[in-house]
PDB file of C-alpha atoms and ligand atoms in Angstrom:
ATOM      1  CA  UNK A   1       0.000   0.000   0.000  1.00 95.00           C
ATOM      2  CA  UNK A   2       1.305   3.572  -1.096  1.00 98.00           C
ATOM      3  CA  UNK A   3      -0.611   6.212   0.440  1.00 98.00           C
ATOM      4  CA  UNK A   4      -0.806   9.625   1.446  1.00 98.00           C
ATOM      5  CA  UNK A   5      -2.963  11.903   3.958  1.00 98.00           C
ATOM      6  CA  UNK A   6      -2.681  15.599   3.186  1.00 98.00           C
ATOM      7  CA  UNK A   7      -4.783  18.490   4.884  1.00 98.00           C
ATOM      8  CA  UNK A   8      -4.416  21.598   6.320  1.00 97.00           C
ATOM      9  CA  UNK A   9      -2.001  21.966   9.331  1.00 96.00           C
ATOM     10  CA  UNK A  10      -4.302  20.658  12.573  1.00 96.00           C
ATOM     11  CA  UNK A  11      -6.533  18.450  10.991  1.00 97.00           C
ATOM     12  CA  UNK A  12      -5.079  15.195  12.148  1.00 97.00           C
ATOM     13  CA  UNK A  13      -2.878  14.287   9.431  1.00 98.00           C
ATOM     14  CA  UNK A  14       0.071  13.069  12.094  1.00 97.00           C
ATOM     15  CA  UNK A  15      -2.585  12.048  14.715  1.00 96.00           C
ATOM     16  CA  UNK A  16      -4.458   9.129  12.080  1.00 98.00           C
ATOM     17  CA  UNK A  17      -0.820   8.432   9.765  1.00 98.00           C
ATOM     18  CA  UNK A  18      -0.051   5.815  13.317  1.00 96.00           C
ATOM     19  CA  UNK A  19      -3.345   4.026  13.493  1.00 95.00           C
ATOM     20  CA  UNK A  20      -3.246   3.554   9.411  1.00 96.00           C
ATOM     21  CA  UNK A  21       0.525   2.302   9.208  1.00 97.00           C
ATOM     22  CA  UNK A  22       0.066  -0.071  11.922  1.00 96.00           C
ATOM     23  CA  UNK A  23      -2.730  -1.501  10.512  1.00 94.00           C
ATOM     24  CA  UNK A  24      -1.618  -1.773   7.098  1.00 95.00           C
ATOM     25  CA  UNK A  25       2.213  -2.639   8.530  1.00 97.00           C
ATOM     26  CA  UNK A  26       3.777   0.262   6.297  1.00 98.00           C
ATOM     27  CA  UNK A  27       6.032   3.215   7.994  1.00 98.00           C
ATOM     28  CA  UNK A  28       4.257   6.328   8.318  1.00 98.00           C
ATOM     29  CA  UNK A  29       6.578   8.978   7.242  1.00 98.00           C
ATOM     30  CA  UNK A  30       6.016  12.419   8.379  1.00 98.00           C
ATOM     31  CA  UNK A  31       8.524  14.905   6.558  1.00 98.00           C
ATOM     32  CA  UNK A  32       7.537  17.533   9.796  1.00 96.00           C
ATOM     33  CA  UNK A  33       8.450  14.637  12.308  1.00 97.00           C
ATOM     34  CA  UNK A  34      11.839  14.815   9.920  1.00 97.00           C
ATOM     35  CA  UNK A  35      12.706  18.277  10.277  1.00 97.00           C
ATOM     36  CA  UNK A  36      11.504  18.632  13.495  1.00 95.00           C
ATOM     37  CA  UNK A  37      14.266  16.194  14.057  1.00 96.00           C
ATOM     38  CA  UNK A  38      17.202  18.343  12.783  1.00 94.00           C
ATOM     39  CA  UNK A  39      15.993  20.609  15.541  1.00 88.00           C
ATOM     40  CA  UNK A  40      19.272  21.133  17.687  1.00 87.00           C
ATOM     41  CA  UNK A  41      22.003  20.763  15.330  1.00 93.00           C
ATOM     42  CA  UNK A  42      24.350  23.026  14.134  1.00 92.00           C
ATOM     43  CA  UNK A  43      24.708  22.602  10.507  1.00 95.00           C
ATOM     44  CA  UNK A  44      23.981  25.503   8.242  1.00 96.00           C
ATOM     45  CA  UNK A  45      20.837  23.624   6.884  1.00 95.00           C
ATOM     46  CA  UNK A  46      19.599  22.629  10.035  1.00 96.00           C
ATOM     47  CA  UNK A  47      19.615  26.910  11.120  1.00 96.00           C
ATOM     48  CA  UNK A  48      17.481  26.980   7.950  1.00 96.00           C
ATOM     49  CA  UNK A  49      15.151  24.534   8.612  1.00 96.00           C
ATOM     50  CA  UNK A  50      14.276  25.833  11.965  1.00 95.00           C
ATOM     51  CA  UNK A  51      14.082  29.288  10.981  1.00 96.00           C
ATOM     52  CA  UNK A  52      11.299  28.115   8.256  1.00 97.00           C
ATOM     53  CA  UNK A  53       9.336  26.278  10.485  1.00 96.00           C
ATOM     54  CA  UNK A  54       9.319  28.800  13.127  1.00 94.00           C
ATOM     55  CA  UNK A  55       8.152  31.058  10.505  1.00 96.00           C
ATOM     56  CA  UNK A  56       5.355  29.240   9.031  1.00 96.00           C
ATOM     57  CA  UNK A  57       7.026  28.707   5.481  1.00 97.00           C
ATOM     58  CA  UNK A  58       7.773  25.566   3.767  1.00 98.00           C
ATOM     59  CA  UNK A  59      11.321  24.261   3.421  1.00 98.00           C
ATOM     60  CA  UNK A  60      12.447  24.693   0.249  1.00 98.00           C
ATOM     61  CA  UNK A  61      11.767  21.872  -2.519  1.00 98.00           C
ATOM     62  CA  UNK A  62      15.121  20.309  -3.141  1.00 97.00           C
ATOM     63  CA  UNK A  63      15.856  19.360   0.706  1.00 97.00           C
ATOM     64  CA  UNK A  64      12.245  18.337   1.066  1.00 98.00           C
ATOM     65  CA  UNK A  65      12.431  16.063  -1.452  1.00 98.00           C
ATOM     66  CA  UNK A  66      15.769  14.839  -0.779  1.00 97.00           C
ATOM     67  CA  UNK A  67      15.041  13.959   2.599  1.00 97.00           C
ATOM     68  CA  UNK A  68      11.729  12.130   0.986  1.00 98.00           C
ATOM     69  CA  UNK A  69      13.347  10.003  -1.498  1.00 98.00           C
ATOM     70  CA  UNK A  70      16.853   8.867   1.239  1.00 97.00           C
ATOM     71  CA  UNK A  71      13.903   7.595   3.961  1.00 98.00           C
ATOM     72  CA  UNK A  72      11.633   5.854   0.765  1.00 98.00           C
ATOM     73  CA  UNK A  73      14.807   3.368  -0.227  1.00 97.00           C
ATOM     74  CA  UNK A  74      15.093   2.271   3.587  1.00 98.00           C
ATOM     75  CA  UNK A  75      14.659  -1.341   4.299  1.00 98.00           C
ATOM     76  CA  UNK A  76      10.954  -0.635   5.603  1.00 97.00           C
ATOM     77  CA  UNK A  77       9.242   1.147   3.304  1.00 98.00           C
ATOM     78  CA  UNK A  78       9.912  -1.268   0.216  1.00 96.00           C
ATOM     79  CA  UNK A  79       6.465  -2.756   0.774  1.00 95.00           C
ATOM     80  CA  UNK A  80       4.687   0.368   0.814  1.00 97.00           C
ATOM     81  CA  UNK A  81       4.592   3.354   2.820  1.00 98.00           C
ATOM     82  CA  UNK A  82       2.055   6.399   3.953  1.00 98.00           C
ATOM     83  CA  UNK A  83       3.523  10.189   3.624  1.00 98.00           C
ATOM     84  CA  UNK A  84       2.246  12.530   6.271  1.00 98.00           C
ATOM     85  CA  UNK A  85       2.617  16.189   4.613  1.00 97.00           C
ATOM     86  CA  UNK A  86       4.123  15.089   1.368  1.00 98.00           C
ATOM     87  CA  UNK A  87       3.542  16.426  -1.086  1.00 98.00           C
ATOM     88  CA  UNK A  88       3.114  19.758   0.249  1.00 98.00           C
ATOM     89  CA  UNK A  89       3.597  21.860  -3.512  1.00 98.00           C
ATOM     90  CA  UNK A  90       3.682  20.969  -6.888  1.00 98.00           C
ATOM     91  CA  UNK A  91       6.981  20.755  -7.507  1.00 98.00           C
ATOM     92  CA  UNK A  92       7.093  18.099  -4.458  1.00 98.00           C
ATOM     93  CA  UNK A  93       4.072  16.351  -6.709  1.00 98.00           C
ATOM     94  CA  UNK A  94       6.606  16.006  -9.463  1.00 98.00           C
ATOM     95  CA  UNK A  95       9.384  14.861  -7.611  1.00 98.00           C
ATOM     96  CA  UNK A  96       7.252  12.190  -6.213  1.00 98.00           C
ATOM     97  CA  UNK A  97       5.606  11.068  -9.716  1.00 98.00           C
ATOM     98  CA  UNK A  98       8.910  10.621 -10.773  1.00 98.00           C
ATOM     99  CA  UNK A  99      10.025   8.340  -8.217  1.00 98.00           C
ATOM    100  CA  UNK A 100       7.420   6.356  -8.212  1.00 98.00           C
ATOM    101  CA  UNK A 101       7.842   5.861 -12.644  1.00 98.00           C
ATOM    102  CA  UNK A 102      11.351   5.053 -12.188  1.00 98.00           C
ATOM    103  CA  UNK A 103      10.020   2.462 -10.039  1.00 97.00           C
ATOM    104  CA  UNK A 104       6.790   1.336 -11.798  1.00 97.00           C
ATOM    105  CA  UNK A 105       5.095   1.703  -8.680  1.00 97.00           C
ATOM    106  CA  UNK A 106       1.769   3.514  -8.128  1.00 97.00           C
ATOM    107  CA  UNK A 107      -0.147   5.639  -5.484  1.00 98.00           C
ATOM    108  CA  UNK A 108      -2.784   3.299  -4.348  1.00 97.00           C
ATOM    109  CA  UNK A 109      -5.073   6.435  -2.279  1.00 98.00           C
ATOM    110  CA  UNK A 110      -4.677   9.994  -1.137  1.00 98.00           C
ATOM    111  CA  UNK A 111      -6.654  10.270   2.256  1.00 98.00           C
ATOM    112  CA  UNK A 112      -7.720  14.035   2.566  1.00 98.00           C
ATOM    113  CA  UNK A 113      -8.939  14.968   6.122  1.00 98.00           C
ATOM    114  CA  UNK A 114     -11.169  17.957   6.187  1.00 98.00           C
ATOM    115  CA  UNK A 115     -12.138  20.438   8.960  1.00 98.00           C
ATOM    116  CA  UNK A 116     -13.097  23.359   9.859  1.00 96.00           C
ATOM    117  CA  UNK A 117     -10.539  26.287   9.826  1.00 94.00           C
ATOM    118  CA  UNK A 118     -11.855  26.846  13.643  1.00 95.00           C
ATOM    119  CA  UNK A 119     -11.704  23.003  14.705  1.00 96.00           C
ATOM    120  CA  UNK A 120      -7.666  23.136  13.458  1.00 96.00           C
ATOM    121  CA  UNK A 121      -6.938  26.379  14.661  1.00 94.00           C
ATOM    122  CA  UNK A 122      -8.332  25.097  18.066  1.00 94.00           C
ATOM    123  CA  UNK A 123      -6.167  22.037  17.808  1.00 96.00           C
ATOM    124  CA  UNK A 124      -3.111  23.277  17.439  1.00 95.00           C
ATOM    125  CA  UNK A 125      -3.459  26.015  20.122  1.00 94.00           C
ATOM    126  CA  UNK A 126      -4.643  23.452  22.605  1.00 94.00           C
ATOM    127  CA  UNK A 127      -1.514  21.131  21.447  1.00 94.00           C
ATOM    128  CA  UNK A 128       0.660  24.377  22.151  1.00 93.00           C
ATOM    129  CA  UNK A 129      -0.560  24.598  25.223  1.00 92.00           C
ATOM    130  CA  UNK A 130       0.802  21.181  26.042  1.00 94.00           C
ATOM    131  CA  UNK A 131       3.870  20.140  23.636  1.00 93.00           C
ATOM    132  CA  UNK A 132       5.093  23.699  23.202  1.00 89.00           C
ATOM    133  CA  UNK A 133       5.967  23.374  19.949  1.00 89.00           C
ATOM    134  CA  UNK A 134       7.643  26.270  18.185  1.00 90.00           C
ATOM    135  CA  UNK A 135       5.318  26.843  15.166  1.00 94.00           C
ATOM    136  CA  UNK A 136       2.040  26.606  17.238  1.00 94.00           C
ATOM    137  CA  UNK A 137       1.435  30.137  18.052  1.00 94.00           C
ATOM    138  CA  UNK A 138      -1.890  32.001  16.812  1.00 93.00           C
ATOM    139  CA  UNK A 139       0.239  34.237  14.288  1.00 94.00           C
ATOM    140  CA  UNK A 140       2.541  31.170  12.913  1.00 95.00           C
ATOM    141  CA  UNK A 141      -0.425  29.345  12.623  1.00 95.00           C
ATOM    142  CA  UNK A 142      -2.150  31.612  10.421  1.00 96.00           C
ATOM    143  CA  UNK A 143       0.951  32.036   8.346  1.00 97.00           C
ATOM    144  CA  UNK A 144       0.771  28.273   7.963  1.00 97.00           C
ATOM    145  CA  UNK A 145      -2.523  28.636   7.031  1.00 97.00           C
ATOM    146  CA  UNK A 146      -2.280  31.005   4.090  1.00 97.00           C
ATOM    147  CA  UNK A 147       0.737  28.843   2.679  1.00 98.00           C
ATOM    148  CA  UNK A 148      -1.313  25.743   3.081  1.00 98.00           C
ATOM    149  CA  UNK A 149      -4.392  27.186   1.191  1.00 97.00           C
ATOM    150  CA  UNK A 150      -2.062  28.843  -1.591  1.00 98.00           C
ATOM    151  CA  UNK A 151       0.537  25.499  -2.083  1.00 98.00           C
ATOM    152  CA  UNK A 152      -1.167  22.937  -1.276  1.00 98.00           C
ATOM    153  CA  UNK A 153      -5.146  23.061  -1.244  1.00 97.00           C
ATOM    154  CA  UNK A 154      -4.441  23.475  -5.181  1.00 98.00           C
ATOM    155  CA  UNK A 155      -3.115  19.811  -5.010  1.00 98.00           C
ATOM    156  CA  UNK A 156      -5.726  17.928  -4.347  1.00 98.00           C
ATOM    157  CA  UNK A 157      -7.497  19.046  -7.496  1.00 98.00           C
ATOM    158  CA  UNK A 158      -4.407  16.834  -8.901  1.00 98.00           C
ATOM    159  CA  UNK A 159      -5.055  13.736  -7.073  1.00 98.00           C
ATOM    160  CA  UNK A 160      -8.661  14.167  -7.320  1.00 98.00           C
ATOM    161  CA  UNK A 161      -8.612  14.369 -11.464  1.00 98.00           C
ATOM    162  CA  UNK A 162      -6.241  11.124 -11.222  1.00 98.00           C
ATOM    163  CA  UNK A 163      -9.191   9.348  -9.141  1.00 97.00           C
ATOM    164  CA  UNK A 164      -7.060   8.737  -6.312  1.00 98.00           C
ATOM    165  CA  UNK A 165      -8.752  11.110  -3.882  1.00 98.00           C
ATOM    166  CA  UNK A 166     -10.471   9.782  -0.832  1.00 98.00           C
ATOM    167  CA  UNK A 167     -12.184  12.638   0.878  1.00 98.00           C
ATOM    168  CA  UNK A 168     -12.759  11.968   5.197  1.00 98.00           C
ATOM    169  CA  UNK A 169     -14.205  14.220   7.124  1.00 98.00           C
ATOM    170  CA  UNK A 170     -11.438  14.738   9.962  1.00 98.00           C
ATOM    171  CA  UNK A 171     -14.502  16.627  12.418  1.00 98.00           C
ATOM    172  CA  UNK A 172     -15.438  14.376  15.956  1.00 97.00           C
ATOM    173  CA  UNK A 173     -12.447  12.125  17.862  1.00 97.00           C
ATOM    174  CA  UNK A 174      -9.407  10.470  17.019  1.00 97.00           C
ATOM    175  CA  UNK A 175     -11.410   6.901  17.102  1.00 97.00           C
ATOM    176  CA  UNK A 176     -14.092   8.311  15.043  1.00 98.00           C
ATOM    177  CA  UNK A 177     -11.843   9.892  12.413  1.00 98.00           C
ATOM    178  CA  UNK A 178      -9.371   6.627  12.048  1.00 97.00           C
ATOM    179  CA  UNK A 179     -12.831   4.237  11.796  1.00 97.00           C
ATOM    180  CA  UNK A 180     -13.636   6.879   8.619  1.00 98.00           C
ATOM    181  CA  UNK A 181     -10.538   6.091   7.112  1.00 97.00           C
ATOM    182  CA  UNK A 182     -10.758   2.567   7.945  1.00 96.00           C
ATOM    183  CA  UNK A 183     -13.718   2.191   6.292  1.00 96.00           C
ATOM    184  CA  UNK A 184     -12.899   4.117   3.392  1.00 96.00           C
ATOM    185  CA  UNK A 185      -9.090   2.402   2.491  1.00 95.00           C
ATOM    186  CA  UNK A 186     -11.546  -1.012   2.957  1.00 92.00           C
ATOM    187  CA  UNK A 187     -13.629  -0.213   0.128  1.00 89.00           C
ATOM    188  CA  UNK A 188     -10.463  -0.188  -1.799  1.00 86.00           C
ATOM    189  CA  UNK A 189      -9.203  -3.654  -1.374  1.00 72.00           C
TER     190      UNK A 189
HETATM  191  P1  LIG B 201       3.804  19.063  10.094  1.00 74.63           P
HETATM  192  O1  LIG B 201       4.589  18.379  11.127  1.00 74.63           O
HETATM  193  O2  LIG B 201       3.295  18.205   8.971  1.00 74.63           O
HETATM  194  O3  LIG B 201       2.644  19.787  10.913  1.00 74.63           O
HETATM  195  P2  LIG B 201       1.089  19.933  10.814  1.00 74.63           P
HETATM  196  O4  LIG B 201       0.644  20.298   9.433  1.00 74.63           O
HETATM  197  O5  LIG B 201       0.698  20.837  11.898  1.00 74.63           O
HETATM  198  O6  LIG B 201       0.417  18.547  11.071  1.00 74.63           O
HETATM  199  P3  LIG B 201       0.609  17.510  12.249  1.00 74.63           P
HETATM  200  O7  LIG B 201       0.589  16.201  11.554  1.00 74.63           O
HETATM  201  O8  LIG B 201       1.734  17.759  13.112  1.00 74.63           O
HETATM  202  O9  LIG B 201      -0.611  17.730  13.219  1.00 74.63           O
HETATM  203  P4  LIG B 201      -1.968  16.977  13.286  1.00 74.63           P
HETATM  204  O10 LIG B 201      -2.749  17.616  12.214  1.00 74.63           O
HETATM  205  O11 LIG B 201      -1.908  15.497  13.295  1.00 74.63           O
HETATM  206  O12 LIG B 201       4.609  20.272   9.437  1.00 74.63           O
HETATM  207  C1  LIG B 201       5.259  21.248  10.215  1.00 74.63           C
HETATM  208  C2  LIG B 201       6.128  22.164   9.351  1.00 74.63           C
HETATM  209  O13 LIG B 201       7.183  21.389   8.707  1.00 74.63           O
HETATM  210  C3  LIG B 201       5.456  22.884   8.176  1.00 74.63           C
HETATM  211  O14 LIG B 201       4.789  24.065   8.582  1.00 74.63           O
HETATM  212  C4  LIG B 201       6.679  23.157   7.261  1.00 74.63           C
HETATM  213  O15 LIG B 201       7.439  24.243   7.717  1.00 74.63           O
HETATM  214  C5  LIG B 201       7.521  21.914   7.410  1.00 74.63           C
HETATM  215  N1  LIG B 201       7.205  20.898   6.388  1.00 74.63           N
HETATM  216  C6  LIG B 201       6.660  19.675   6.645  1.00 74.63           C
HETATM  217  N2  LIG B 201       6.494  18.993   5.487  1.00 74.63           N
HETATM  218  C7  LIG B 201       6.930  19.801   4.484  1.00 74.63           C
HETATM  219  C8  LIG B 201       6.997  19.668   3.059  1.00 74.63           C
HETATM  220  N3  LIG B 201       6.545  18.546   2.437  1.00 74.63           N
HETATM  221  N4  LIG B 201       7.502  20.678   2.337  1.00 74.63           N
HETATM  222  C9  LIG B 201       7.954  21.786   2.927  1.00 74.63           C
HETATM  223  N5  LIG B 201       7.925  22.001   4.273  1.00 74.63           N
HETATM  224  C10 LIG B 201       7.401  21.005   5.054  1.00 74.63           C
HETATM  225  O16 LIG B 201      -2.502  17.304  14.754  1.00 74.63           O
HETATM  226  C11 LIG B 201      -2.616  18.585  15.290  1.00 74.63           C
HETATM  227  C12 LIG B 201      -3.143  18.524  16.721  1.00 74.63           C
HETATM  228  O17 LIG B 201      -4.523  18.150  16.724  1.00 74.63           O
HETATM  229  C13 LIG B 201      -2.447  17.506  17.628  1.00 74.63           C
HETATM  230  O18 LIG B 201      -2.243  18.091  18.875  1.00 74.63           O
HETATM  231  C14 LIG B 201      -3.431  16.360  17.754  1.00 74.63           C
HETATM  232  O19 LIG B 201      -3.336  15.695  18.998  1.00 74.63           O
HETATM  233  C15 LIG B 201      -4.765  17.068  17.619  1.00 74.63           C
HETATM  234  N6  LIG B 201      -5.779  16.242  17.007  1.00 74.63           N
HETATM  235  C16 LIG B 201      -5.632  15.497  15.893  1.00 74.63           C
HETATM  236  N7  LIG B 201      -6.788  14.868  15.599  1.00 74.63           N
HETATM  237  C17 LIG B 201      -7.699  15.257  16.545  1.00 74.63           C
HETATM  238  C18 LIG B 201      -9.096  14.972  16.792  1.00 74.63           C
HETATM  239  N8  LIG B 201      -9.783  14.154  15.976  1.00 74.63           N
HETATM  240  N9  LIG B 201      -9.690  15.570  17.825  1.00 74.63           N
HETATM  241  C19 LIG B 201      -9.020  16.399  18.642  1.00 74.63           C
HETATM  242  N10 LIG B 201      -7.705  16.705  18.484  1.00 74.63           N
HETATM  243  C20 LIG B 201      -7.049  16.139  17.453  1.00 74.63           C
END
């Protein structure tokens, strides 16, 4: 199974990516979890990185991609994988289609969680409260927000006129959200 989940930032995408991997025994590979990572060392690119994220803007194509394509030939992922927040623009789209056609391999689904801007916003103020992280703050957020709605809403009009778009509604809990999915990726096989 090769899958990804894409939404705005808050709607769940890292939250369901665990409960779908497990079940379908694929790594769940979050390209935020990735960067996030870096956080803490001193290279010149890791400086970037941070700096981007703390400011609500994407890291730039070629490292994205990059980082993408290194994790994808690890042992675990060569029976499938899920990406959580790839592709994020359409460059990242392109990068990915050509992977996958050097490979002869094929998307099977992209799972796209919708939600409320409110419910997110909500979300990722409450998980500020707890986690701290550096990009949850009410003005990084919206930042985040505008770059999400100019980059990447646009590509699921892509994945949607390739038939490969599976529409959830990400509203209600974590259980109720990962049953939708469930249910959906079932019809499937
Ligand atoms: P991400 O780590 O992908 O951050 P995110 O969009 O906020 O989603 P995340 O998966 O963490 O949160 P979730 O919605 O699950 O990206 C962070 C940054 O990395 C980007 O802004 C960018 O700078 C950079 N980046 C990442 N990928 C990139 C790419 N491809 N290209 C360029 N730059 C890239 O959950 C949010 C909160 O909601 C959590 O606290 C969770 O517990 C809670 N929650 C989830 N589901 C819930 C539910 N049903 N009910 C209640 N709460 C729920």
């Amino acid at each position: 199974m090769r899958l990804l989940i894409m939404g705005p930032p808050g709607v769940g995408k890292g939250t369901q990516a665990k409960g779908i991997a497990e079940h379908y025994q694929i790594p769940a590979i979050s390209t935020g979890d990735m960067f996030r990572a870096m956080k803490g060392q001193s290279t010149e690119l890791a400086k970037e990185v941070q700096a981007l994220m703390d400011a609500g803007q994407y890291v730039p194509d070629e490292v994205t991609d990059r980082i993408v394509v290194d994790r994808l030939g690890k042992e675990d992922a060569q029976n499938g994988w899920l990406l959580d927040g790839y592709p994020r623009t359409i460059g990242q789209v392109h990068a990915l289609d050509k992977y996958l056609e050097e490979r002869g391999q094929k998307l099977d689904a992209v799972i796209s969680l919708v939600a409320d801007e409110e419910t997110v916003k909500s979300r990722l103020l409450k998980r500020a409260a707890i986690e701290g992280r550096s990009d949850d703050n009410a003005e990084t957020i919206a930042k985040r927000m505008k770059v999400y709605h100019e980059a990447t809403d646009p590509l699921l009009d892509v994945y949607k006129e390739r038939g490969l778009l599976i529409e959830v509604n990400g509203e209600g809990s974590v259980e109720t959200v990962d049953e939708r999915i469930r249910q959906a990726l079932d019809k499937l096989s």
